[in-house]
Protein backbone atom coordinates (compact mmCIF):
# COMPACT_ATOMS: atom_id res chain seq x y z
CA UNK A 1 0.00 0.00 0.00
CA UNK A 2 1.30 3.42 -0.87
CA UNK A 3 2.33 5.35 2.19
CA UNK A 4 -0.02 8.26 1.51
CA UNK A 5 -2.97 5.83 1.35
CA UNK A 6 -2.16 4.61 4.85
CA UNK A 7 -2.19 8.23 6.05
CA UNK A 8 -5.46 9.01 4.28
CA UNK A 9 -7.10 5.89 5.71
CA UNK A 10 -5.91 6.79 9.20
CA UNK A 11 -7.28 10.32 8.93
CA UNK A 12 -10.54 9.24 7.29
CA UNK A 13 -11.93 8.28 10.69
CA UNK A 14 -13.53 11.24 12.52
CA UNK A 15 -12.22 10.22 15.93
CA UNK A 16 -8.66 9.71 14.69
CA UNK A 17 -8.74 13.03 12.86
CA UNK A 18 -9.97 14.71 16.05
CA UNK A 19 -7.20 13.06 18.08
CA UNK A 20 -4.61 14.08 15.50
CA UNK A 21 -5.77 17.71 15.66
CA UNK A 22 -5.67 17.69 19.47
CA UNK A 23 -2.16 16.23 19.46
CA UNK A 24 -1.10 18.81 16.87
CA UNK A 25 -2.18 21.52 19.32
CA UNK A 26 0.07 20.04 22.03
CA UNK A 27 1.60 16.67 22.95
CA UNK A 28 -0.71 14.66 25.21
CA UNK A 29 -1.11 11.37 27.02
CA UNK A 30 -3.80 8.79 26.27
CA UNK A 31 -5.54 9.78 29.53
CA UNK A 32 -5.51 13.47 28.54
CA UNK A 33 -7.05 12.63 25.19
CA UNK A 34 -9.65 10.24 26.65
CA UNK A 35 -10.98 13.10 28.80
CA UNK A 36 -11.84 15.24 25.76
CA UNK A 37 -13.16 12.73 23.22
CA UNK A 38 -16.35 10.65 23.48
CA UNK A 39 -14.59 7.26 23.40
CA UNK A 40 -13.00 5.09 26.08
CA UNK A 41 -9.31 5.19 26.96
CA UNK A 42 -8.71 1.75 25.35
CA UNK A 43 -10.41 3.03 22.17
CA UNK A 44 -8.16 6.10 22.21
CA UNK A 45 -5.16 3.77 22.50
CA UNK A 46 -6.35 1.80 19.48
CA UNK A 47 -6.83 4.96 17.43
CA UNK A 48 -3.37 6.19 18.44
CA UNK A 49 -1.94 2.83 17.36
CA UNK A 50 -3.38 3.39 13.87
CA UNK A 51 -2.07 6.97 13.74
CA UNK A 52 1.35 5.76 14.86
CA UNK A 53 1.40 2.95 12.27
CA UNK A 54 0.60 5.56 9.61
CA UNK A 55 3.60 7.58 10.81
CA UNK A 56 1.48 10.54 11.89
CA UNK A 57 2.27 10.46 15.60
CA UNK A 58 5.17 9.31 17.71
CA UNK A 59 5.30 8.58 21.40
CA UNK A 60 7.92 8.83 24.08
CA UNK A 61 8.05 7.58 27.65
CA UNK A 62 7.80 10.04 30.50
CA UNK A 63 7.79 8.03 33.71
CA UNK A 64 4.97 5.51 33.42
CA UNK A 65 3.10 7.59 30.81
CA UNK A 66 3.48 7.78 27.05
CA UNK A 67 3.35 11.24 25.54
CA UNK A 68 2.00 11.41 21.99
CA UNK A 69 3.15 14.13 19.62
CA UNK A 70 2.97 14.79 15.92
CA UNK A 71 5.70 13.01 13.96
CA UNK A 72 7.24 15.90 12.01
CA UNK A 73 8.17 13.58 9.15
CA UNK A 74 4.79 11.88 9.00
CA UNK A 75 2.97 14.31 6.75
CA UNK A 76 5.80 14.58 4.22
CA UNK A 77 4.65 11.73 1.95
CA UNK A 78 1.07 13.01 1.99
CA UNK A 79 2.20 16.53 1.22
CA UNK A 80 4.35 15.25 -1.67
CA UNK A 81 1.37 13.35 -3.03
CA UNK A 82 -0.88 16.41 -2.80
CA UNK A 83 1.81 18.68 -4.27
CA UNK A 84 1.75 16.74 -7.52
CA UNK A 85 -1.82 17.97 -8.07
CA UNK A 86 -0.80 21.51 -7.23
CA UNK A 87 2.05 21.28 -9.74
CA UNK A 88 -0.35 19.99 -12.40
CA UNK A 89 -2.79 22.83 -11.74
CA UNK A 90 -0.02 25.43 -11.91
CA UNK A 91 1.18 23.99 -15.21
CA UNK A 92 -2.40 24.07 -16.58
CA UNK A 93 -2.77 27.67 -15.40
CA UNK A 94 0.52 28.63 -17.06
CA UNK A 95 -0.61 27.03 -20.34
CA UNK A 96 -3.94 28.88 -20.16
CA UNK A 97 -2.19 32.20 -19.54
CA UNK A 98 0.29 31.61 -22.37
CA UNK A 99 -2.49 30.61 -24.76
CA UNK A 100 -4.41 33.71 -23.73
CA UNK A 101 -1.38 35.86 -24.59
CA UNK A 102 -1.25 34.33 -28.07
CA UNK A 103 -4.84 35.32 -28.90
Coordinates of C-alpha atoms in Angstrom, one line a residue:
X1 CA 0.0 0.0 0.0
X2 CA 1.3 3.4 -0.9
X3 CA 2.3 5.4 2.2
X4 CA 0.0 8.3 1.5
X5 CA -3.0 5.8 1.4
X6 CA -2.2 4.6 4.8
X7 CA -2.2 8.2 6.1
X8 CA -5.5 9.0 4.3
X9 CA -7.1 5.9 5.7
X10 CA -5.9 6.8 9.2
X11 CA -7.3 10.3 8.9
X12 CA -10.5 9.2 7.3
X13 CA -11.9 8.3 10.7
X14 CA -13.5 11.2 12.5
X15 CA -12.2 10.2 15.9
X16 CA -8.7 9.7 14.7
X17 CA -8.7 13.0 12.9
X18 CA -10.0 14.7 16.1
X19 CA -7.2 13.1 18.1
X20 CA -4.6 14.1 15.5
X21 CA -5.8 17.7 15.7
X22 CA -5.7 17.7 19.5
X23 CA -2.2 16.2 19.5
X24 CA -1.1 18.8 16.9
X25 CA -2.2 21.5 19.3
X26 CA 0.1 20.0 22.0
X27 CA 1.6 16.7 23.0
X28 CA -0.7 14.7 25.2
X29 CA -1.1 11.4 27.0
X30 CA -3.8 8.8 26.3
X31 CA -5.5 9.8 29.5
X32 CA -5.5 13.5 28.5
X33 CA -7.0 12.6 25.2
X34 CA -9.6 10.2 26.7
X35 CA -11.0 13.1 28.8
X36 CA -11.8 15.2 25.8
X37 CA -13.2 12.7 23.2
X38 CA -16.4 10.6 23.5
X39 CA -14.6 7.3 23.4
X40 CA -13.0 5.1 26.1
X41 CA -9.3 5.2 27.0
X42 CA -8.7 1.7 25.3
X43 CA -10.4 3.0 22.2
X44 CA -8.2 6.1 22.2
X45 CA -5.2 3.8 22.5
X46 CA -6.3 1.8 19.5
X47 CA -6.8 5.0 17.4
X48 CA -3.4 6.2 18.4
X49 CA -1.9 2.8 17.4
X50 CA -3.4 3.4 13.9
X51 CA -2.1 7.0 13.7
X52 CA 1.4 5.8 14.9
X53 CA 1.4 2.9 12.3
X54 CA 0.6 5.6 9.6
X55 CA 3.6 7.6 10.8
X56 CA 1.5 10.5 11.9
X57 CA 2.3 10.5 15.6
X58 CA 5.2 9.3 17.7
X59 CA 5.3 8.6 21.4
X60 CA 7.9 8.8 24.1
X61 CA 8.0 7.6 27.7
X62 CA 7.8 10.0 30.5
X63 CA 7.8 8.0 33.7
X64 CA 5.0 5.5 33.4
X65 CA 3.1 7.6 30.8
X66 CA 3.5 7.8 27.1
X67 CA 3.4 11.2 25.5
X68 CA 2.0 11.4 22.0
X69 CA 3.2 14.1 19.6
X70 CA 3.0 14.8 15.9
X71 CA 5.7 13.0 14.0
X72 CA 7.2 15.9 12.0
X73 CA 8.2 13.6 9.1
X74 CA 4.8 11.9 9.0
X75 CA 3.0 14.3 6.7
X76 CA 5.8 14.6 4.2
X77 CA 4.6 11.7 1.9
X78 CA 1.1 13.0 2.0
X79 CA 2.2 16.5 1.2
X80 CA 4.4 15.3 -1.7
X81 CA 1.4 13.3 -3.0
X82 CA -0.9 16.4 -2.8
X83 CA 1.8 18.7 -4.3
X84 CA 1.7 16.7 -7.5
X85 CA -1.8 18.0 -8.1
X86 CA -0.8 21.5 -7.2
X87 CA 2.0 21.3 -9.7
X88 CA -0.4 20.0 -12.4
X89 CA -2.8 22.8 -11.7
X90 CA 0.0 25.4 -11.9
X91 CA 1.2 24.0 -15.2
X92 CA -2.4 24.1 -16.6
X93 CA -2.8 27.7 -15.4
X94 CA 0.5 28.6 -17.1
X95 CA -0.6 27.0 -20.3
X96 CA -3.9 28.9 -20.2
X97 CA -2.2 32.2 -19.5
X98 CA 0.3 31.6 -22.4
X99 CA -2.5 30.6 -24.8
X100 CA -4.4 33.7 -23.7
X101 CA -1.4 35.9 -24.6
X102 CA -1.3 34.3 -28.1
X103 CA -4.8 35.3 -28.9

